[in-house]
Coordinates of C-alpha atoms in Angstrom, one line a residue:
M9 CA -0.4 0.3 -0.3
S10 CA 2.9 2.2 -0.2
L11 CA 2.4 5.7 -1.4
N12 CA 5.7 7.2 -3.2
I13 CA 4.6 10.9 -3.2
P14 CA 6.1 13.7 -1.5
P15 CA 4.3 15.7 1.0
G16 CA 3.1 18.9 0.3
V17 CA 0.7 20.3 -2.0
V18 CA 0.4 17.8 -4.7
T19 CA -0.4 18.1 -8.5
G20 CA -0.1 17.1 -11.8
D21 CA 1.3 13.6 -12.2
N22 CA 1.4 13.0 -8.2
L23 CA -2.2 13.8 -7.9
L24 CA -2.6 11.2 -10.5
K25 CA -0.9 8.8 -8.6
L26 CA -2.7 9.4 -5.5
L27 CA -5.9 9.6 -6.5
E28 CA -4.9 6.1 -9.0
H29 CA -3.9 5.3 -4.8
A30 CA -6.5 5.4 -3.0
R31 CA -9.1 4.0 -6.0
E32 CA -7.0 0.9 -6.6
N33 CA -6.9 0.8 -2.6
G34 CA -10.5 1.3 -1.9
Y35 CA -10.7 4.5 0.4
A36 CA -11.5 8.0 0.4
I37 CA -9.3 11.3 1.1
P38 CA -12.0 13.2 3.2
A39 CA -12.4 17.0 1.3
V40 CA -13.9 19.8 3.8
N41 CA -14.3 23.4 3.3
C42 CA -12.2 25.8 4.8
T43 CA -13.0 29.5 5.8
S44 CA -10.0 30.9 7.4
S45 CA -6.1 29.8 7.8
S46 CA -7.6 28.6 11.4
T47 CA -9.6 25.4 9.5
A48 CA -7.4 24.4 7.0
N49 CA -4.3 24.4 9.9
A50 CA -7.1 22.0 11.8
C51 CA -7.6 20.0 8.8
L52 CA -3.9 19.4 7.9
E53 CA -2.8 18.6 12.0
A54 CA -5.6 16.5 11.2
A55 CA -4.4 14.9 8.2
R56 CA -0.8 14.8 10.2
K57 CA -2.3 12.7 13.5
N58 CA -4.1 10.2 11.2
N59 CA -1.3 9.6 8.3
C60 CA -3.5 10.1 5.7
P61 CA -4.0 13.1 2.6
V62 CA -6.3 14.8 2.9
M63 CA -7.6 17.9 0.7
I64 CA -8.3 21.1 1.6
Q65 CA -11.6 22.7 -0.2
V66 CA -13.1 26.7 -0.5
S67 CA -16.0 27.6 -2.3
N68 CA -17.4 30.9 -3.6
G69 CA -18.4 32.0 -0.9
G70 CA -15.1 31.1 2.0
G71 CA -13.5 33.0 -0.8
A72 CA -15.3 35.7 0.5
F73 CA -15.3 35.5 3.5
M74 CA -11.6 34.9 3.2
C75 CA -11.3 38.3 1.6
G76 CA -13.4 40.5 3.8
K77 CA -16.8 41.0 4.6
A78 CA -16.6 44.0 4.1
I79 CA -15.6 44.1 0.7
K80 CA -17.6 44.1 -2.1
D81 CA -15.6 44.2 -4.8
P82 CA -17.1 40.9 -8.1
N83 CA -13.4 40.1 -7.7
A84 CA -13.4 39.6 -4.1
A85 CA -14.0 35.4 -3.6
A86 CA -11.1 35.4 -6.6
A87 CA -8.9 36.9 -4.7
G88 CA -9.9 35.5 -1.3
S89 CA -9.8 31.2 -2.8
V90 CA -5.9 32.2 -4.1
A91 CA -5.3 33.8 -0.7
L92 CA -6.3 30.6 0.6
A93 CA -4.3 28.2 -1.4
M94 CA -0.7 30.9 -0.7
H95 CA -1.8 29.9 2.7
V96 CA -2.0 26.5 2.5
R97 CA 1.1 26.7 0.1
C98 CA 3.3 28.4 2.3
V99 CA 2.4 25.9 5.2
A100 CA 1.6 22.4 4.2
K101 CA 5.1 21.3 3.5
Y102 CA 5.9 21.5 7.6
Y103 CA 2.5 19.2 8.0
G104 CA 4.8 15.9 6.4
I105 CA 1.3 14.7 4.1
P106 CA 0.0 15.4 0.1
V107 CA -1.4 18.1 0.0
V108 CA -5.4 18.5 -2.5
L109 CA -6.0 22.5 -3.1
H110 CA -9.6 22.9 -4.1
S111 CA -12.3 24.5 -5.7
D112 CA -15.8 23.6 -4.3
H113 CA -19.1 24.2 -6.2
C114 CA -19.0 26.4 -9.0
A115 CA -22.5 27.2 -10.6
K116 CA -22.8 28.7 -13.9
K117 CA -23.6 31.8 -12.9
L118 CA -20.2 31.7 -10.4
L119 CA -18.0 31.2 -13.8
P120 CA -16.1 34.7 -13.4
W121 CA -14.7 32.9 -10.2
F122 CA -13.8 29.7 -11.9
D123 CA -12.1 32.4 -14.3
G124 CA -10.4 34.1 -11.8
M125 CA -8.7 31.4 -10.0
I126 CA -7.3 29.6 -13.7
A127 CA -5.7 32.7 -14.2
A128 CA -3.9 32.7 -11.1
D129 CA -3.3 29.6 -11.7
E130 CA -2.5 30.0 -14.9
E131 CA 0.7 32.6 -13.6
Y132 CA 1.4 30.6 -11.1
F133 CA 2.1 27.9 -13.7
A134 CA 3.9 30.3 -16.0
K135 CA 6.7 31.0 -12.7
Y136 CA 6.7 27.3 -11.3
G137 CA 5.9 24.9 -13.5
E138 CA 2.8 23.8 -11.7
P139 CA -0.7 25.1 -10.7
L140 CA -1.3 27.5 -7.7
F141 CA -4.1 24.6 -7.2
S142 CA -4.4 21.0 -8.0
S143 CA -8.0 20.6 -8.8
H144 CA -11.2 22.7 -9.5
M145 CA -15.3 21.9 -9.9
L146 CA -17.7 22.6 -12.0
D147 CA -21.4 22.0 -11.1
L148 CA -23.3 22.9 -14.0
S149 CA -25.9 20.5 -12.5
E150 CA -28.4 22.8 -13.2
E151 CA -28.1 23.0 -16.6
S152 CA -28.7 21.0 -19.1
D153 CA -27.2 17.8 -19.7
E154 CA -25.3 18.7 -23.0
E155 CA -24.7 22.0 -22.1
N156 CA -23.4 21.1 -18.5
I157 CA -20.9 18.5 -20.6
A158 CA -19.9 21.1 -23.1
I159 CA -18.6 23.6 -21.1
C160 CA -17.0 21.6 -19.2
V161 CA -14.9 20.2 -21.7
E162 CA -14.3 24.0 -22.6
Y163 CA -11.9 24.1 -19.4
F164 CA -10.9 21.0 -19.1
K165 CA -9.2 21.5 -21.7
R166 CA -7.9 24.7 -20.7
L167 CA -7.4 23.2 -17.7
T168 CA -5.1 19.8 -19.1
K169 CA -2.4 22.7 -20.4
M170 CA -1.4 23.2 -16.7
N171 CA -2.1 19.3 -15.3
I172 CA -5.2 20.5 -13.0
W173 CA -8.1 17.6 -12.1
L174 CA -11.3 18.5 -13.1
E175 CA -14.5 17.5 -11.1
M176 CA -17.6 18.0 -12.1
E177 CA -21.6 17.6 -11.2
I178 CA -24.2 15.2 -13.2
G179 CA -27.6 14.8 -11.6
I180 CA -28.4 16.9 -8.6
T181 CA -27.6 16.9 -5.1
G182 CA -29.9 18.5 -3.3
G183 CA -30.7 20.8 0.1
E184 CA -28.8 24.5 0.2
E185 CA -24.8 25.6 -0.3
D186 CA -23.2 27.9 -0.4
G187 CA -26.1 30.3 -2.5
V188 CA -27.6 27.2 -5.2
N189 CA -30.5 26.1 -3.6
N190 CA -32.3 22.6 -4.4
E191 CA -33.9 21.7 -1.8
D192 CA -37.3 21.7 -4.3
V193 CA -35.8 19.7 -6.4
D194 CA -37.4 16.9 -8.3
P195 CA -36.5 13.5 -6.3
E196 CA -35.8 11.5 -9.6
K197 CA -33.2 14.2 -10.6
L198 CA -31.7 13.2 -7.4
Y199 CA -30.1 10.0 -8.9
T200 CA -28.0 10.4 -11.6
T201 CA -28.0 7.2 -14.4
P202 CA -25.4 5.0 -15.8
E203 CA -25.9 7.0 -18.9
Q204 CA -25.4 10.4 -18.3
V205 CA -22.5 9.4 -16.2
Y206 CA -21.0 7.5 -19.6
S207 CA -21.9 10.8 -21.5
V208 CA -18.9 12.9 -19.4
Y209 CA -16.3 9.8 -19.3
E210 CA -17.4 9.7 -22.9
A211 CA -16.2 13.2 -23.8
L212 CA -13.7 13.6 -21.5
S213 CA -11.5 10.8 -21.1
K214 CA -10.9 12.4 -25.2
I215 CA -9.1 15.0 -23.9
G216 CA -7.2 13.6 -20.3
P217 CA -7.5 11.2 -17.6
M218 CA -7.9 13.9 -14.9
F219 CA -11.3 14.5 -14.0
S220 CA -13.5 13.1 -11.3
I221 CA -17.4 12.8 -11.3
A222 CA -19.3 13.9 -8.7
A223 CA -23.1 11.6 -9.6
A224 CA -26.3 11.8 -7.3
F225 CA -27.0 9.1 -5.5
G226 CA -29.7 10.9 -3.3
N227 CA -27.1 13.4 -1.8
V228 CA -28.6 16.0 0.0
H229 CA -26.1 19.0 1.8
G230 CA -26.4 19.4 5.2
V231 CA -27.5 16.9 7.8
Y232 CA -30.6 15.4 7.9
K233 CA -32.4 12.8 10.3
P234 CA -31.7 8.9 9.2
G235 CA -34.5 7.8 7.3
N236 CA -35.5 11.4 5.5
V237 CA -33.2 10.8 2.6
K238 CA -33.0 7.7 0.4
L239 CA -28.9 7.5 0.0
S240 CA -28.3 4.9 -2.9
P241 CA -24.5 4.2 -3.0
E242 CA -24.7 0.7 -4.6
K243 CA -25.7 2.7 -8.0
L244 CA -22.6 4.0 -8.0
G245 CA -20.7 0.0 -8.8
N246 CA -24.1 0.1 -11.8
H247 CA -22.0 3.5 -13.1
Q248 CA -18.9 1.5 -12.6
A249 CA -20.1 -1.7 -14.4
Y250 CA -21.6 0.2 -17.2
T251 CA -18.6 2.2 -18.3
K252 CA -16.4 -0.9 -18.2
E253 CA -18.5 -2.3 -20.5
K254 CA -18.9 0.3 -22.7
I255 CA -14.8 0.6 -23.0
N256 CA -13.9 -3.0 -22.2
S257 CA -11.7 -1.8 -19.4
P258 CA -9.5 -3.9 -17.1
L259 CA -10.4 -2.1 -14.0
E260 CA -13.2 -3.0 -11.7
K261 CA -13.5 0.9 -11.1
P262 CA -12.8 2.9 -13.9
I263 CA -14.2 6.0 -12.7
F264 CA -12.8 8.2 -10.1
L265 CA -16.4 9.2 -8.4
V266 CA -16.2 11.6 -5.6
M267 CA -19.7 11.6 -2.8
H268 CA -21.2 15.2 -2.2
G269 CA -23.1 15.7 1.4
G270 CA -21.5 13.7 3.2
S271 CA -22.4 15.3 6.6
G272 CA -24.7 13.3 8.1
S273 CA -24.4 9.8 6.2
T274 CA -24.5 6.6 7.8
D275 CA -21.3 4.2 8.0
D276 CA -22.6 1.9 5.9
E277 CA -23.2 4.1 3.2
I278 CA -20.2 5.5 2.7
A279 CA -18.1 2.6 3.3
L280 CA -20.7 1.0 0.7
A281 CA -19.4 4.2 -1.8
V282 CA -16.1 3.9 -1.4
K283 CA -16.6 0.2 -2.2
N284 CA -17.8 1.5 -5.4
G285 CA -15.0 3.8 -6.9
V286 CA -15.3 7.4 -4.6
I287 CA -11.9 8.2 -4.0
K288 CA -12.9 11.5 -2.5
M289 CA -15.8 12.6 -0.1
N290 CA -16.9 16.6 0.3
I291 CA -17.1 17.2 4.8
D292 CA -18.2 20.2 5.7
T293 CA -21.4 20.6 7.8
D294 CA -20.3 18.0 10.1
T295 CA -16.7 20.5 10.4
Q296 CA -18.9 23.5 10.9
W297 CA -20.4 22.3 13.8
A298 CA -17.0 20.9 14.8
Y299 CA -15.2 24.0 14.7
W300 CA -18.3 25.6 16.6
D301 CA -18.5 23.3 19.4
G302 CA -15.3 23.3 20.6
L303 CA -15.6 27.5 20.7
R304 CA -18.9 26.5 22.8
A305 CA -17.8 24.7 25.3
F306 CA -14.6 26.7 25.8
E307 CA -17.4 29.2 26.6
K308 CA -19.5 27.4 28.3
E309 CA -16.3 26.2 30.8
K310 CA -14.5 29.8 30.9
H311 CA -17.8 32.0 30.8
D312 CA -17.1 33.7 34.6
Y313 CA -13.9 34.4 33.0
L314 CA -14.9 35.6 29.9
Q315 CA -17.0 38.5 31.1
G316 CA -15.0 41.4 31.3
Q317 CA -11.4 42.1 31.2
I318 CA -10.4 42.4 34.6
G319 CA -12.3 39.7 37.1
N320 CA -13.3 36.8 37.7
P321 CA -13.6 33.9 40.4
E322 CA -10.3 34.3 42.2
G323 CA -10.5 37.7 42.1
S324 CA -12.2 41.2 41.7
D325 CA -8.7 42.3 40.2
K326 CA -7.4 39.0 38.3
P327 CA -6.8 39.8 34.2
N328 CA -9.1 37.0 32.0
K329 CA -6.4 37.9 29.5
K330 CA -5.4 35.0 28.6
F331 CA -8.8 33.1 28.6
Y332 CA -9.8 35.3 25.7
D333 CA -7.8 35.4 23.6
P334 CA -8.3 35.1 20.4
R335 CA -4.9 32.1 19.9
K336 CA -6.8 30.7 23.4
W337 CA -10.9 30.0 22.2
S338 CA -9.4 29.8 18.8
R339 CA -7.4 26.5 19.2
C340 CA -10.4 25.0 21.3
A341 CA -12.4 25.3 18.6
E342 CA -9.5 23.7 15.3
E343 CA -8.8 20.6 18.8
S344 CA -12.4 19.9 17.9
L345 CA -12.0 20.5 14.0
V346 CA -9.2 18.4 14.0
A347 CA -11.2 15.9 16.1
R348 CA -13.9 16.1 13.5
V349 CA -11.9 16.1 10.6
G350 CA -10.5 12.2 11.8
V351 CA -13.3 10.5 12.3
S352 CA -14.0 11.4 9.4
C353 CA -9.9 10.1 7.9
E354 CA -11.4 6.9 10.1
K355 CA -14.8 6.1 8.3
L356 CA -13.3 6.6 4.7
G357 CA -10.2 4.7 5.5
A358 CA -8.0 6.9 5.0
V359 CA -5.6 6.6 8.3
G360 CA -2.2 5.1 8.2
T361 CA -2.4 5.1 4.5
Y362 CA 0.6 7.7 4.1
A363 CA 3.5 7.9 7.1
A364 CA 3.8 11.7 8.2
R365 CA 7.6 12.7 6.7
T366 CA 9.5 14.5 9.1
D367 CA 11.8 15.8 7.2
A368 CA 9.0 17.2 4.8
V369 CA 10.2 20.9 5.5
S370 CA 13.4 19.9 3.0
A371 CA 10.9 18.6 0.3
K372 CA 11.0 19.6 -2.9
N373 CA 7.9 20.3 -3.6
G374 CA 6.1 22.6 -1.6
T375 CA 8.5 25.1 -1.4
L376 CA 8.2 28.4 -3.8
K377 CA 11.2 29.9 -5.2
K378 CA 10.2 33.3 -3.9
Q379 CA 6.6 34.3 -2.7
T380 CA 3.2 36.2 -5.1
S381 CA 0.9 38.5 -4.0
P382 CA -2.8 36.8 -4.4
Y383 CA -3.9 40.3 -5.6
L384 CA -1.7 40.7 -8.7
L385 CA -2.4 37.1 -9.5
V386 CA -5.6 37.4 -9.2
A387 CA -5.4 40.9 -11.2
A388 CA -3.5 39.8 -13.3
G389 CA -6.2 37.7 -14.6
V390 CA -9.2 39.5 -13.7
A391 CA -10.2 40.7 -18.0
I392 CA -9.5 37.3 -19.2
G393 CA -11.9 36.0 -17.0
S394 CA -14.2 38.4 -17.5
I395 CA -13.9 37.6 -21.3
V396 CA -13.7 33.8 -21.5
T397 CA -17.6 34.0 -19.1
L398 CA -19.4 36.1 -21.5
R399 CA -17.4 34.0 -24.3
L400 CA -19.2 30.9 -22.9
R401 CA -22.6 32.3 -21.9
K402 CA -22.7 33.3 -25.8

């Protein structure tokens, strides 16, 4: 089960090798939505503790938050996403594990954000020979299958020039996330057919091998009571079998599949999805709760020390700085998040798949020749991104 790739952010051939290793050895990598350096660091820490790879992903809303909620510039989400990626780039090597930098759901209306990140990738690639991000996701499932696949094809052609992985969605994940609301969608659309999956494979495989498919099998974003949602991970096995027959593949699982709406899923549902070729599972709602829960528990325990700068149960003149210092309570939130990501690592069978390296700091991968301003990376591509978006919408 040895995985011979360097620690730090992985791209290109090393990313393909990593995901092939996951598929061949029956495990999936936890992909956690991060909105700050604090949440990203906690995910990296969890991966190191569990000796496994991890995916740090940013959504449009997460990128905008990272840039600052006061900023109303239309490029704020791209700037914040790049800023988070640059942070992870700088620190990932110190954790000694492989890290995948990924952007999450991008609906058609959010393509300017997508274009801004790709422009940053192109700028980074020109200087360092690899992209800033490892992979990006297009979620055009609200569009017709024909338009969805056609737009993915055009972007994939652009991404393959930089060896960037593309994740796409066909079929719809229910619930609501990042401004895309599918709470009232036709239940039949929550289940992708084998023919739909193969149509994606047929179109994208002509361009390159670095793509994955989020095929809906009843998934819903958010947390729900058991029994309220019917997950059918066995359908993923049908997709694999259908494509295997179509292309006469020697592989039992020729498609890289991903699972969305993982929060709240049962252990058996997750295990069956992984068995059927899921190599990545998104986690957001559960990790959001875990981060808050760490803070909640700290406030409950230290409540009487957090009512003023001076004065607590130990005396009216006692200072409380060591309790309200953001480094104290945010660390409690991080520790809770670390533990929750560890649970997902275990459920996905990822624990122990990569021994965290102690020599990672000196490893070549992840070491930048020089720093590049995130603002400059995004600003350089704003015009290009806008033009590309307009052309695709014609």
